[in-house]
Short mmCIF file of C-alpha atoms in Angstrom, two decimals:
data_model
loop_
_atom_site.label_atom_id
_atom_site.label_comp_id
_atom_site.label_asym_id
_atom_site.label_seq_id
_atom_site.Cartn_x
_atom_site.Cartn_y
_atom_site.Cartn_z
CA MET D 1003 -42.79 -3.94 -3.74
CA THR D 1004 -43.37 -1.39 -0.98
CA LEU D 1005 -43.55 1.50 -3.40
CA ASN D 1006 -47.12 2.13 -4.35
CA MET D 1007 -48.00 2.25 -8.01
CA LYS D 1008 -48.21 6.01 -8.23
CA ARG D 1009 -44.76 6.46 -6.71
CA ILE D 1010 -43.23 3.88 -9.05
CA LYS D 1011 -44.69 5.65 -12.06
CA TYR D 1012 -43.38 8.92 -10.74
CA ILE D 1013 -39.87 7.51 -10.45
CA LEU D 1014 -39.91 6.18 -13.99
CA THR D 1015 -41.34 9.26 -15.63
CA SER D 1016 -39.81 12.14 -13.73
CA PHE D 1017 -36.28 11.17 -12.72
CA ILE D 1018 -34.96 13.36 -15.52
CA ALA D 1019 -36.49 16.42 -13.87
CA LEU D 1020 -34.26 16.22 -10.77
CA LEU D 1021 -33.45 19.69 -9.56
CA PHE D 1022 -30.01 20.54 -8.16
CA LEU D 1023 -28.61 23.89 -7.23
CA THR D 1024 -25.37 24.24 -9.19
CA SER D 1025 -23.05 22.26 -11.41
CA CYS D 1026 -19.45 21.13 -11.33
CA ASN D 1027 -16.76 21.05 -13.96
CA GLU D 1028 -16.83 17.37 -14.87
CA LEU D 1029 -20.35 16.41 -13.87
CA ASP D 1030 -22.84 19.10 -14.79
CA LEU D 1031 -25.63 18.38 -12.36
CA THR D 1032 -28.07 21.06 -13.45
CA PRO D 1033 -30.57 20.07 -16.15
CA GLU D 1034 -30.59 22.57 -18.99
CA ASP D 1035 -34.34 22.37 -19.35
CA TYR D 1036 -37.34 20.60 -17.92
CA TYR D 1037 -38.46 17.66 -20.01
CA GLY D 1038 -41.87 16.20 -19.30
CA SER D 1039 -42.33 12.49 -19.88
CA GLY D 1040 -44.48 13.08 -22.97
CA ASN D 1041 -41.80 14.82 -24.99
CA TYR D 1042 -38.70 13.19 -23.61
CA TRP D 1043 -36.07 11.08 -25.44
CA LYS D 1044 -36.23 13.37 -28.46
CA ASN D 1045 -32.64 14.64 -28.73
CA ALA D 1046 -29.09 14.00 -27.56
CA SER D 1047 -29.21 16.76 -24.96
CA GLN D 1048 -32.10 15.05 -23.22
CA VAL D 1049 -30.25 11.73 -23.11
CA GLU D 1050 -27.17 13.42 -21.66
CA THR D 1051 -29.33 15.08 -19.02
CA ALA D 1052 -30.90 11.72 -18.22
CA MET D 1053 -27.45 10.17 -17.72
CA GLN D 1054 -26.53 13.03 -15.41
CA GLY D 1055 -29.75 12.38 -13.49
CA LEU D 1056 -28.85 8.71 -13.11
CA HIS D 1057 -25.54 9.62 -11.51
CA ILE D 1058 -27.25 12.14 -9.24
CA ARG D 1059 -29.75 9.53 -8.08
CA ALA D 1060 -26.99 6.95 -7.56
CA ARG D 1061 -24.97 9.41 -5.50
CA ALA D 1062 -27.93 10.06 -3.22
CA TYR D 1063 -27.60 6.49 -1.92
CA TYR D 1064 -24.00 6.80 -0.70
CA TRP D 1065 -25.17 6.29 2.89
CA SER D 1066 -26.94 3.05 2.00
CA LEU D 1067 -23.62 1.78 0.68
CA PHE D 1068 -22.05 2.58 4.05
CA GLN D 1069 -24.86 0.87 5.96
CA MET D 1070 -24.71 -2.23 3.77
CA GLY D 1071 -20.94 -2.45 3.40
CA GLU D 1072 -19.39 -1.25 6.65
CA LEU D 1073 -21.57 -1.13 9.75
CA ARG D 1074 -21.86 -4.86 10.40
CA GLY D 1075 -18.14 -5.50 10.05
CA GLY D 1076 -17.13 -5.50 13.72
CA THR D 1077 -15.16 -2.24 13.78
CA PHE D 1078 -17.71 0.03 15.47
CA HIS D 1079 -17.96 0.94 19.14
CA VAL D 1080 -21.11 -0.15 20.98
CA GLY D 1081 -22.95 1.95 23.55
CA ALA D 1082 -22.25 5.64 24.01
CA SER D 1083 -19.66 8.02 22.59
CA MET D 1084 -17.00 9.84 24.60
CA ILE D 1085 -19.28 12.91 24.77
CA GLY D 1086 -22.14 10.80 26.11
CA THR D 1087 -24.28 10.60 22.98
CA SER D 1088 -26.01 7.34 22.20
CA LEU D 1089 -24.63 5.76 19.04
CA ASP D 1090 -26.75 5.15 15.97
CA ALA D 1091 -27.56 1.92 14.12
CA GLN D 1092 -26.71 -0.27 17.09
CA GLN D 1093 -28.93 -3.10 15.86
CA ILE D 1094 -26.76 -3.24 12.73
CA VAL D 1095 -23.46 -2.82 14.56
CA THR D 1096 -24.31 -5.65 16.96
CA ASN D 1097 -25.89 -7.84 14.28
CA SER D 1098 -29.19 -7.93 16.17
CA LEU D 1099 -31.33 -8.27 13.08
CA SER D 1100 -34.77 -9.73 12.44
CA GLU D 1101 -37.71 -9.06 10.15
CA ASP D 1102 -39.03 -6.66 12.81
CA ILE D 1103 -35.62 -5.03 13.33
CA PRO D 1104 -34.01 -5.39 9.89
CA GLY D 1105 -31.45 -2.60 10.24
CA ILE D 1106 -32.26 -1.39 6.74
CA SER D 1107 -35.64 -1.61 5.05
CA ASN D 1108 -37.09 -1.75 1.56
CA TRP D 1109 -34.18 -3.43 -0.20
CA GLY D 1110 -31.26 -1.34 1.00
CA ASN D 1111 -33.38 1.69 1.90
CA GLY D 1112 -34.69 1.98 -1.61
CA ILE D 1113 -31.99 0.80 -4.04
CA TYR D 1114 -34.74 0.11 -6.58
CA TYR D 1115 -35.18 3.88 -6.79
CA VAL D 1116 -31.84 3.79 -8.62
CA ILE D 1117 -32.57 0.64 -10.63
CA PHE D 1118 -35.97 1.67 -12.04
CA PRO D 1119 -34.67 4.75 -13.90
CA LEU D 1120 -31.73 2.69 -15.19
CA ASN D 1121 -34.23 0.23 -16.64
CA GLN D 1122 -36.08 3.08 -18.30
CA PHE D 1123 -32.86 4.54 -19.70
CA ILE D 1124 -31.65 1.21 -21.09
CA THR D 1125 -35.01 0.50 -22.75
CA GLU D 1126 -35.27 3.93 -24.37
CA VAL D 1127 -31.68 4.17 -25.60
CA GLU D 1128 -31.42 0.55 -26.69
CA ASN D 1129 -34.69 0.53 -28.62
CA GLY D 1130 -34.95 4.12 -29.79
CA CYS D 1131 -33.02 7.40 -29.71
CA THR D 1132 -32.00 7.01 -33.36
CA PHE D 1133 -30.63 10.57 -33.30
CA LEU D 1134 -27.63 9.32 -31.28
CA THR D 1135 -24.47 8.30 -33.06
CA GLU D 1136 -23.47 4.67 -32.61
CA SER D 1137 -20.56 5.64 -30.36
CA GLN D 1138 -22.81 7.85 -28.19
CA ARG D 1139 -25.43 5.15 -27.87
CA ASP D 1140 -22.91 2.46 -27.00
CA TYR D 1141 -21.12 4.57 -24.42
CA TYR D 1142 -24.36 5.53 -22.67
CA LEU D 1143 -25.46 1.89 -22.56
CA GLY D 1144 -22.05 0.82 -21.27
CA GLN D 1145 -22.57 3.24 -18.39
CA ALA D 1146 -26.16 2.24 -17.68
CA TYR D 1147 -25.55 -1.52 -17.70
CA GLY D 1148 -22.48 -1.08 -15.50
CA MET D 1149 -24.37 1.00 -12.97
CA ARG D 1150 -27.30 -1.42 -12.87
CA ALA D 1151 -24.90 -4.31 -12.29
CA PHE D 1152 -23.30 -2.33 -9.44
CA TYR D 1153 -26.58 -1.87 -7.59
CA TYR D 1154 -27.90 -5.37 -8.19
CA PHE D 1155 -24.56 -6.66 -6.88
CA MET D 1156 -25.03 -4.59 -3.73
CA LEU D 1157 -28.44 -6.22 -3.30
CA TYR D 1158 -27.05 -9.68 -4.04
CA ARG D 1159 -24.30 -9.45 -1.42
CA THR D 1160 -26.85 -8.13 1.07
CA TYR D 1161 -29.89 -10.36 0.49
CA GLY D 1162 -28.90 -13.14 -1.91
CA GLY D 1163 -31.78 -13.62 -4.31
CA VAL D 1164 -33.90 -10.50 -4.89
CA PRO D 1165 -36.77 -9.49 -7.21
CA LEU D 1166 -35.27 -9.00 -10.67
CA ILE D 1167 -36.87 -6.07 -12.46
CA THR D 1168 -35.17 -5.09 -15.71
CA LYS D 1169 -37.98 -3.54 -17.76
CA PRO D 1170 -40.02 -0.39 -17.07
CA ASP D 1171 -43.26 -2.29 -17.66
CA VAL D 1172 -44.66 -1.21 -14.29
CA ILE D 1173 -45.23 2.24 -15.74
CA THR D 1174 -48.29 0.81 -17.52
CA SER D 1175 -49.54 -1.24 -14.56
CA THR D 1176 -53.16 -0.68 -13.62
CA SER D 1177 -53.34 -2.74 -10.42
CA ALA D 1178 -51.19 -3.45 -7.39
CA GLU D 1179 -51.15 -7.16 -8.25
CA GLN D 1180 -49.20 -6.42 -11.41
CA LEU D 1181 -46.43 -4.98 -9.26
CA TYR D 1182 -45.90 -8.09 -7.13
CA VAL D 1183 -42.51 -9.68 -7.83
CA ALA D 1184 -41.12 -12.78 -6.13
CA ARG D 1185 -37.48 -13.13 -5.14
CA SER D 1186 -35.35 -14.81 -7.77
CA THR D 1187 -32.75 -17.33 -6.68
CA ALA D 1188 -29.25 -16.27 -5.73
CA GLU D 1189 -27.87 -17.85 -8.90
CA GLN D 1190 -30.39 -16.03 -11.07
CA THR D 1191 -29.56 -12.73 -9.38
CA LEU D 1192 -25.83 -13.23 -9.79
CA LYS D 1193 -26.34 -14.21 -13.43
CA LEU D 1194 -28.11 -10.92 -14.08
CA VAL D 1195 -25.19 -9.04 -12.52
CA LYS D 1196 -22.68 -10.91 -14.69
CA ASP D 1197 -24.81 -10.51 -17.81
CA ASP D 1198 -25.07 -6.76 -17.21
CA ILE D 1199 -21.29 -6.56 -16.78
CA THR D 1200 -20.83 -8.36 -20.09
CA ALA D 1201 -23.30 -5.98 -21.74
CA SER D 1202 -21.44 -3.01 -20.29
CA GLU D 1203 -18.12 -4.34 -21.60
CA ASN D 1204 -19.55 -5.04 -25.03
CA TYR D 1205 -21.13 -1.62 -25.37
CA PHE D 1206 -18.01 0.17 -24.14
CA GLY D 1207 -15.86 -1.87 -26.50
CA THR D 1208 -12.40 -0.33 -26.75
CA SER D 1209 -13.56 3.02 -25.38
CA ALA D 1210 -11.40 4.68 -22.77
CA SER D 1211 -12.12 7.54 -20.41
CA SER D 1212 -10.24 9.49 -17.76
CA GLN D 1213 -13.45 10.64 -16.10
CA LYS D 1214 -13.78 10.01 -12.37
CA VAL D 1215 -17.38 10.96 -11.60
CA TYR D 1216 -19.17 9.22 -14.47
CA TRP D 1217 -19.26 5.45 -14.79
CA THR D 1218 -16.46 4.38 -17.15
CA PRO D 1219 -15.05 1.21 -18.76
CA ASN D 1220 -12.54 0.97 -15.91
CA ALA D 1221 -15.32 1.19 -13.33
CA THR D 1222 -16.88 -1.81 -15.05
CA GLN D 1223 -13.56 -3.67 -14.82
CA MET D 1224 -13.29 -2.95 -11.08
CA LEU D 1225 -16.86 -4.13 -10.59
CA LYS D 1226 -16.18 -7.25 -12.65
CA ALA D 1227 -13.19 -8.08 -10.46
CA GLN D 1228 -15.31 -7.60 -7.33
CA VAL D 1229 -18.13 -9.75 -8.64
CA TYR D 1230 -15.99 -12.66 -9.79
CA LEU D 1231 -13.81 -12.55 -6.68
CA TRP D 1232 -16.98 -12.79 -4.60
CA SER D 1233 -18.51 -15.44 -6.84
CA ALA D 1234 -15.31 -17.49 -6.63
CA LYS D 1235 -15.26 -17.57 -2.83
CA VAL D 1236 -18.76 -17.08 -1.41
CA ALA D 1237 -21.51 -19.68 -1.68
CA THR D 1238 -24.97 -18.11 -1.42
CA GLY D 1239 -28.25 -20.04 -1.62
CA ASP D 1240 -28.10 -22.14 -4.78
CA HIS D 1241 -24.85 -20.50 -5.92
CA ALA D 1242 -21.78 -22.63 -5.27
CA ALA D 1243 -18.43 -20.83 -5.03
CA GLY D 1244 -16.72 -20.97 -8.43
CA GLY D 1245 -13.11 -21.29 -7.28
CA GLN D 1246 -10.01 -20.62 -9.36
CA ALA D 1247 -11.75 -20.34 -12.72
CA GLU D 1248 -13.63 -17.27 -11.52
CA LEU D 1249 -10.55 -15.92 -9.75
CA THR D 1250 -8.82 -15.95 -13.13
CA ILE D 1251 -11.65 -13.91 -14.65
CA ALA D 1252 -11.31 -11.40 -11.81
CA LYS D 1253 -7.54 -11.21 -12.35
CA ASN D 1254 -7.95 -10.57 -16.07
CA ALA D 1255 -10.38 -7.73 -15.33
CA LEU D 1256 -7.86 -6.04 -13.04
CA GLN D 1257 -5.03 -6.52 -15.50
CA ASN D 1258 -7.06 -4.41 -17.94
CA ILE D 1259 -6.56 -1.36 -15.71
CA MET D 1260 -3.10 -1.98 -14.25
CA GLY D 1261 -0.70 0.80 -15.15
CA GLN D 1262 -3.46 3.34 -15.81
CA TYR D 1263 -3.50 4.53 -12.17
CA SER D 1264 -0.98 4.87 -9.38
CA LEU D 1265 -0.86 5.16 -5.60
CA LEU D 1266 -0.42 8.72 -4.39
CA ASP D 1267 2.64 9.34 -2.23
CA ASP D 1268 0.53 10.99 0.47
CA PHE D 1269 -2.35 8.80 1.67
CA GLY D 1270 -4.35 11.71 3.06
CA SER D 1271 -4.20 13.60 -0.25
CA ILE D 1272 -6.48 10.99 -1.87
CA PHE D 1273 -9.42 12.59 -0.06
CA ASP D 1274 -8.27 16.22 -0.13
CA THR D 1275 -10.93 18.44 -1.69
CA LYS D 1276 -8.14 20.28 -3.52
CA ASN D 1277 -7.00 17.02 -5.09
CA LYS D 1278 -10.13 15.61 -6.71
CA ASN D 1279 -9.59 13.59 -9.92
CA ASN D 1280 -6.24 12.36 -8.62
CA ALA D 1281 -4.24 9.52 -10.13
CA GLU D 1282 -5.42 6.93 -7.60
CA THR D 1283 -9.18 7.49 -7.92
CA ILE D 1284 -10.99 5.33 -10.46
CA PHE D 1285 -14.63 6.21 -9.73
CA ALA D 1286 -16.17 8.53 -7.14
CA PHE D 1287 -19.41 10.31 -6.31
CA ARG D 1288 -18.77 14.04 -6.63
CA PHE D 1289 -19.74 16.40 -3.80
CA LEU D 1290 -19.43 20.18 -3.91
CA GLU D 1291 -20.45 23.11 -1.75
CA GLY D 1292 -23.75 24.60 -2.83
CA GLU D 1293 -24.65 21.50 -4.82
CA ALA D 1294 -24.56 18.39 -2.61
CA THR D 1295 -22.47 17.41 0.40
CA MET D 1296 -21.92 14.30 2.53
CA ALA D 1297 -23.60 15.73 5.60
CA ASN D 1298 -23.80 12.36 7.36
CA VAL D 1299 -20.01 12.30 7.76
CA GLY D 1300 -20.58 15.00 10.39
CA TYR D 1301 -21.85 12.27 12.71
CA PHE D 1302 -18.26 11.00 13.06
CA VAL D 1303 -16.97 14.17 14.75
CA ALA D 1304 -17.87 16.20 17.82
CA GLU D 1305 -18.84 19.84 17.73
CA ASP D 1306 -16.56 22.36 19.45
CA ARG D 1307 -18.98 22.95 22.33
CA TYR D 1308 -18.83 19.29 23.30
CA PHE D 1309 -15.11 18.94 22.66
CA ASN D 1310 -12.95 22.00 23.32
CA GLY D 1311 -10.97 21.73 26.56
CA LEU D 1312 -12.65 18.48 27.54
CA PHE D 1313 -10.23 15.99 26.02
CA TYR D 1314 -6.48 15.57 25.86
CA THR D 1315 -3.69 14.24 23.73
CA GLU D 1316 -1.92 11.15 25.02
CA GLU D 1317 0.76 13.45 26.45
CA GLY D 1318 -1.82 15.43 28.41
CA LYS D 1319 -2.25 18.55 26.26
CA LYS D 1320 -5.79 19.90 26.15
CA MET D 1321 -7.37 19.60 22.72
CA ASN D 1322 -9.15 22.57 21.15
CA ASP D 1323 -10.80 22.28 17.76
CA THR D 1324 -7.99 20.10 16.48
CA LEU D 1325 -10.12 19.02 13.54
CA GLU D 1326 -11.23 22.60 12.78
CA VAL D 1327 -14.87 21.56 12.85
CA LEU D 1328 -15.67 25.29 13.04
CA ASN D 1329 -19.34 26.20 12.94
CA ALA D 1330 -20.30 22.80 11.63
CA ASN D 1331 -23.93 21.97 11.15
CA PRO D 1332 -25.28 20.81 14.52
CA HIS D 1333 -24.24 17.19 14.51
CA LEU D 1334 -23.70 15.01 17.55
CA LEU D 1335 -21.14 12.23 17.57
CA ARG D 1336 -23.11 9.12 16.53
CA TYR D 1337 -20.57 6.74 14.97
CA VAL D 1338 -17.28 5.76 16.62
CA TYR D 1339 -14.71 3.20 15.52
CA LYS D 1340 -13.29 0.72 18.00
CA TRP D 1341 -10.09 1.70 19.77
CA GLY D 1342 -8.55 -1.64 18.86
CA LEU D 1343 -8.60 -0.72 15.16
CA PHE D 1344 -6.59 2.40 15.95
CA GLU D 1345 -4.18 0.42 18.14
CA SER D 1346 -3.60 -2.11 15.37
CA MET D 1347 -1.89 0.59 13.29
CA ASN D 1348 1.84 1.18 13.74
CA GLU D 1349 2.71 4.71 14.84
CA ASN D 1350 4.83 5.12 11.69
CA ASP D 1351 1.91 4.23 9.43
CA THR D 1352 0.80 7.53 7.87
CA ARG D 1353 -2.76 6.24 7.53
CA ILE D 1354 -3.26 6.55 11.27
CA ALA D 1355 -3.02 10.36 11.39
CA ALA D 1356 -4.98 10.74 8.16
CA THR D 1357 -7.84 8.57 9.46
CA PHE D 1358 -8.23 9.02 13.21
CA LEU D 1359 -7.87 11.60 15.95
CA PRO D 1360 -7.40 9.72 19.24
CA CYS D 1361 -8.77 11.49 22.31
CA TYR D 1362 -7.83 10.85 25.93
CA SER D 1363 -9.23 11.71 29.35
CA PRO D 1364 -7.54 11.87 32.78
CA ALA D 1365 -6.99 8.47 34.34
CA ASP D 1366 -7.29 9.93 37.85
CA SER D 1367 -7.87 13.20 39.66
CA THR D 1368 -4.23 14.26 39.38
CA ASN D 1369 -4.42 14.78 35.60
CA THR D 1370 -0.96 13.30 35.25
CA THR D 1371 -1.86 10.10 33.42
CA PHE D 1372 -4.38 9.69 30.65
CA LYS D 1373 -6.52 6.88 29.30
CA PRO D 1374 -8.25 6.39 25.92
CA ALA D 1375 -11.58 8.20 25.63
CA GLY D 1376 -12.52 7.61 22.00
CA LEU D 1377 -11.78 8.22 18.36
CA LEU D 1378 -12.84 10.96 15.99
CA TYR D 1379 -12.73 10.32 12.27
CA ARG D 1380 -10.91 12.70 9.93
CA LYS D 1381 -10.30 11.14 6.49
CA THR D 1382 -13.11 12.63 4.41
CA LEU D 1383 -14.19 15.67 6.40
CA GLY D 1384 -14.18 18.04 3.43
CA SER D 1385 -13.04 21.63 3.76
CA ILE D 1386 -13.49 24.98 5.50
CA ASN D 1387 -15.26 27.45 3.24
CA ALA D 1388 -14.91 31.21 2.90
CA ALA D 1389 -17.44 31.75 5.71
CA ASN D 1390 -15.31 29.63 8.05
CA ASN D 1391 -17.81 26.77 8.06
CA ARG D 1392 -17.04 23.12 7.62
CA ILE D 1393 -18.38 21.77 4.33
CA TYR D 1394 -18.50 18.01 3.83
CA ASP D 1395 -17.50 18.24 0.19
CA ALA D 1396 -14.93 15.46 -0.10
CA ASP D 1397 -15.74 12.99 -2.86
CA TRP D 1398 -17.11 9.58 -1.86
CA VAL D 1399 -14.54 7.31 -3.46
CA VAL D 1400 -16.09 4.09 -4.74
CA TYR D 1401 -13.07 2.57 -6.52
CA ARG D 1402 -9.39 3.42 -6.22
CA TYR D 1403 -6.14 1.80 -7.23
CA ALA D 1404 -5.22 0.51 -3.76
CA ASP D 1405 -8.35 -1.64 -3.92
CA ALA D 1406 -7.21 -3.08 -7.24
CA LEU D 1407 -3.85 -4.00 -5.69
CA LEU D 1408 -5.37 -5.67 -2.63
CA MET D 1409 -7.92 -7.52 -4.77
CA MET D 1410 -4.95 -8.77 -6.80
CA ALA D 1411 -3.32 -9.92 -3.56
CA GLU D 1412 -6.45 -11.89 -2.70
CA ILE D 1413 -6.70 -13.36 -6.19
CA GLU D 1414 -3.06 -14.45 -6.23
CA ASN D 1415 -3.55 -16.01 -2.80
CA GLY D 1416 -6.50 -17.99 -4.13
CA LEU D 1417 -4.41 -19.09 -7.11
CA ASN D 1418 -1.71 -20.33 -4.68
CA ASN D 1419 0.78 -17.63 -5.70
CA PHE D 1420 1.54 -16.69 -2.11
CA ALA D 1421 4.65 -14.66 -2.90
CA GLY D 1422 2.66 -12.62 -5.42
CA ALA D 1423 0.00 -11.96 -2.80
CA ALA D 1424 2.64 -10.68 -0.38
CA ASP D 1425 4.09 -8.40 -3.06
CA TYR D 1426 0.75 -6.66 -3.62
CA ILE D 1427 0.22 -6.25 0.13
CA ASN D 1428 3.66 -4.68 0.45
CA GLN D 1429 3.03 -2.24 -2.40
CA VAL D 1430 0.12 -0.79 -0.45
CA ARG D 1431 1.95 -0.96 2.87
CA ALA D 1432 5.10 0.72 1.51
CA ARG D 1433 3.07 3.78 0.53
CA ALA D 1434 1.64 3.94 4.04
CA TYR D 1435 5.17 4.10 5.47
CA GLY D 1436 6.40 6.75 3.03
CA TYR D 1437 8.09 4.47 0.48
CA ASN D 1438 5.64 4.48 -2.40
CA GLY D 1439 7.07 2.38 -5.23
CA ASP D 1440 10.28 1.69 -3.30
CA LEU D 1441 9.95 -1.75 -1.77
CA SER D 1442 13.71 -1.95 -1.24
CA GLY D 1443 13.73 1.28 0.75
CA PHE D 1444 10.69 0.14 2.69
CA SER D 1445 12.26 -3.18 3.62
CA THR D 1446 15.46 -1.43 4.73
CA ALA D 1447 13.71 1.21 6.81
CA TYR D 1448 10.94 -0.99 8.27
CA PRO D 1449 12.00 -4.63 7.99
CA ALA D 1450 9.52 -5.70 10.67
CA GLU D 1451 6.62 -4.24 8.68
CA VAL D 1452 7.39 -6.04 5.42
CA TYR D 1453 4.88 -8.83 4.99
CA ALA D 1454 6.42 -12.24 4.39
CA ALA D 1455 4.08 -14.66 2.65
CA GLY D 1456 2.51 -17.33 4.80
CA ASP D 1457 0.01 -20.05 3.97
CA PHE D 1458 -3.40 -19.33 2.43
CA ALA D 1459 -5.13 -18.53 5.73
CA ASP D 1460 -2.26 -16.38 7.00
CA ASN D 1461 -2.37 -14.35 3.81
CA GLU D 1462 -6.14 -13.96 3.97
CA LEU D 1463 -5.83 -12.51 7.48
CA ALA D 1464 -3.01 -10.19 6.39
CA ILE D 1465 -5.12 -8.95 3.47
CA LEU D 1466 -8.06 -8.32 5.81
CA HIS D 1467 -5.96 -6.31 8.24
CA GLU D 1468 -4.36 -4.31 5.43
CA ARG D 1469 -7.80 -3.53 4.03
CA ASP D 1470 -8.95 -2.55 7.53
CA LYS D 1471 -6.26 0.13 7.74
CA GLU D 1472 -6.61 1.28 4.13
CA PHE D 1473 -10.39 1.50 3.64
CA VAL D 1474 -11.92 2.93 6.81
CA LEU D 1475 -15.38 4.32 5.93
CA GLU D 1476 -15.09 3.12 2.33
CA CYS D 1477 -17.95 0.59 2.55
CA SER D 1478 -15.72 -2.46 2.52
CA ARG D 1479 -15.29 -4.07 5.94
CA TRP D 1480 -18.49 -6.15 6.17
CA PHE D 1481 -18.05 -7.52 2.67
CA ASP D 1482 -14.39 -8.26 3.41
CA VAL D 1483 -15.08 -10.40 6.48
CA VAL D 1484 -17.78 -12.32 4.62
CA ARG D 1485 -15.60 -12.98 1.57
CA LEU D 1486 -12.17 -13.68 3.12
CA ARG D 1487 -11.57 -17.12 4.59
CA GLY D 1488 -10.39 -18.23 8.03
CA LYS D 1489 -8.21 -21.24 8.81
CA ASP D 1490 -11.29 -23.45 8.92
CA GLY D 1491 -12.30 -22.41 5.40
CA LYS D 1492 -15.37 -20.52 6.61
CA SER D 1493 -15.92 -16.79 6.27
CA ILE D 1494 -13.39 -15.06 8.48
CA CYS D 1495 -16.22 -13.21 10.23
CA PHE D 1496 -16.73 -16.42 12.24
CA SER D 1497 -13.12 -16.29 13.50
CA ALA D 1498 -11.99 -14.25 16.52
CA THR D 1499 -9.09 -13.01 14.42
CA SER D 1500 -11.56 -10.83 12.53
CA GLY D 1501 -12.56 -8.95 15.68
CA TYR D 1502 -11.11 -5.89 17.39
CA THR D 1503 -10.91 -5.06 21.06
CA ASP D 1504 -12.29 -1.79 22.40
CA ILE D 1505 -11.75 0.66 25.25
CA ASP D 1506 -14.13 -1.20 27.56
CA ASP D 1507 -13.81 -4.66 26.03
CA ASN D 1508 -10.41 -6.32 25.69
CA THR D 1509 -11.85 -9.56 24.34
CA GLN D 1510 -11.23 -10.32 20.68
CA LYS D 1511 -14.45 -11.86 19.43
CA PRO D 1512 -15.67 -12.98 16.01
CA VAL D 1513 -18.04 -10.70 14.15
CA LEU D 1514 -20.63 -13.51 14.03
CA ASP D 1515 -21.04 -16.74 15.96
CA TYR D 1516 -21.13 -19.62 13.48
CA ALA D 1517 -23.33 -21.87 15.64
CA THR D 1518 -26.16 -19.36 16.01
CA GLN D 1519 -25.65 -16.69 13.34
CA SER D 1520 -24.46 -18.41 10.17
CA HIS D 1521 -27.66 -17.34 8.40
CA MET D 1522 -26.78 -13.71 9.12
CA LEU D 1523 -24.29 -13.49 6.29
CA LEU D 1524 -27.42 -12.23 4.54
CA TRP D 1525 -29.84 -9.60 5.84
CA PRO D 1526 -33.54 -10.08 6.60
CA ILE D 1527 -36.18 -8.16 4.70
CA ASN D 1528 -38.51 -6.02 6.75
CA VAL D 1529 -41.94 -7.21 7.75
CA GLU D 1530 -43.65 -4.42 5.78
CA LEU D 1531 -42.29 -5.86 2.54
CA LEU D 1532 -43.66 -9.29 3.40
CA ASN D 1533 -46.97 -7.77 4.43
CA GLN D 1534 -47.42 -5.82 1.21
CA ASP D 1535 -46.28 -8.38 -1.37
CA PRO D 1536 -47.68 -11.91 -1.02
CA LEU D 1537 -45.07 -13.33 -3.42
CA LEU D 1538 -42.13 -12.42 -1.20
CA THR D 1539 -40.40 -14.82 1.19
CA GLN D 1540 -38.12 -14.08 4.12
CA THR D 1541 -34.35 -14.55 3.84
CA PRO D 1542 -33.59 -18.16 4.89
CA GLY D 1543 -32.70 -18.63 8.54
CA TYR D 1544 -34.67 -15.73 9.98
CA PRO D 1545 -37.78 -16.58 12.01
CA THR D 1546 -40.82 -15.16 10.31
CA ASN D 1547 -44.53 -14.80 10.85
CA TYR D 1548 -44.93 -15.59 7.16
CA GLY D 1549 -43.51 -19.10 7.34
CA ASP D 1550 -46.06 -20.74 5.03
CA ARG D 1551 -44.72 -18.74 2.11
CA ASN D 1552 -41.22 -20.10 2.63
CA LYS D 1553 -42.31 -23.73 2.17
#
């Protein structure tokens, strides 16, 4: 591992001493006391504080989830923004990855920093903490196993087989050699994920919870559906796709939560900071002013000084602080979605105004006609505080009910229930057009927008495009194009139908070229990892200077 021994020990012994500024109503993020490693795990309050710390640490990696789940998906503009700034993460956006330019380093920019404390928590609570009641112990372990499965699944979808570390034994290591861990196979990694999900289910038992910002039994069911849907369709290394048997497991997991949540009538209100804990959200990372905010979202908007009076509406009206960015922290526009994604959305689809602000520039010197300049993002921009500053305090929604419905559409499609797949698509689409729960009204008002079931491949493409409109910046697009299938049966990322045109590129291209980039469904690991751990091997398909290890 790249973490040196001292840092690993620090992670395992001091994660419970995380310091945060304030607390929130549902997730108290301020430890009541400082507990040193020598006197920890002595009472229920300490265990509760440790669980809070685990959620805090998990939340800190929200941007890694974006990098791993969205950036490679073919929806981001390449080059410069409309205000002239160079765009970030271009090697990821363009899929120009190698062991020297891996896009992300150190296993998802340090996902093991989340996993190590989870291992410690599971070991302590499972083998000790006799002061806890049985129900307390089981609920804590249901949370911890579910969260560990979540992060190992992120690693699995990103790298395939990874080092499997489930015990905090490294805390007693006395040499670097004891910390070397080889990559397990893809099948072994996926088995750990599934085993952890089963453990989470068993510990939760019949428990129920309406919490949104702690891991819950329903979060485990959403994860289980994701895992088995992926396992059913995506072959990775020595793992062969499981087909309909695993689709049925995924369907049963989702049926466990159906009826407990509902789509909100107003799409934009899902992300409104005044509407946290809403009926559609299943699990989210909580952000609050003065405690922790999603500052990186600021890289999707332009500051007033680079925007006011410089861009226009399509009708030619000058735009001035339309997004009320107001005294935002000094961010430059670094991430821009492709214009073709915006154009794919019908003007009557309410998601378009809730997600994007299209900006135009004069097409000629007369200022009478206007051409697309670029897109600003607006879905999770947070709020304006009392000091008139923008605060990026919207919650980062990990699971919501619309995802359950579109996963059900994909499952039914895989089980050859094409009409059922279309019904789930239309439930999500009806809400977008203002007819939530009223499919009859939707079909009367917008007959051309009602999805009529096609064959398997047609439905897969329809599900992809519905997810594209629904889940912008929700860490889904890359995983969607890998998992969904094209007409040739391959991942749809190899089909041009998965691509979007852009302002300066009207060609619809696949996300990846099958002939030369089929290995890039997985990411490379960075050269520093290979250099520091002699047991590690490079992800198959990537040229490496450490080829002898891969034999």
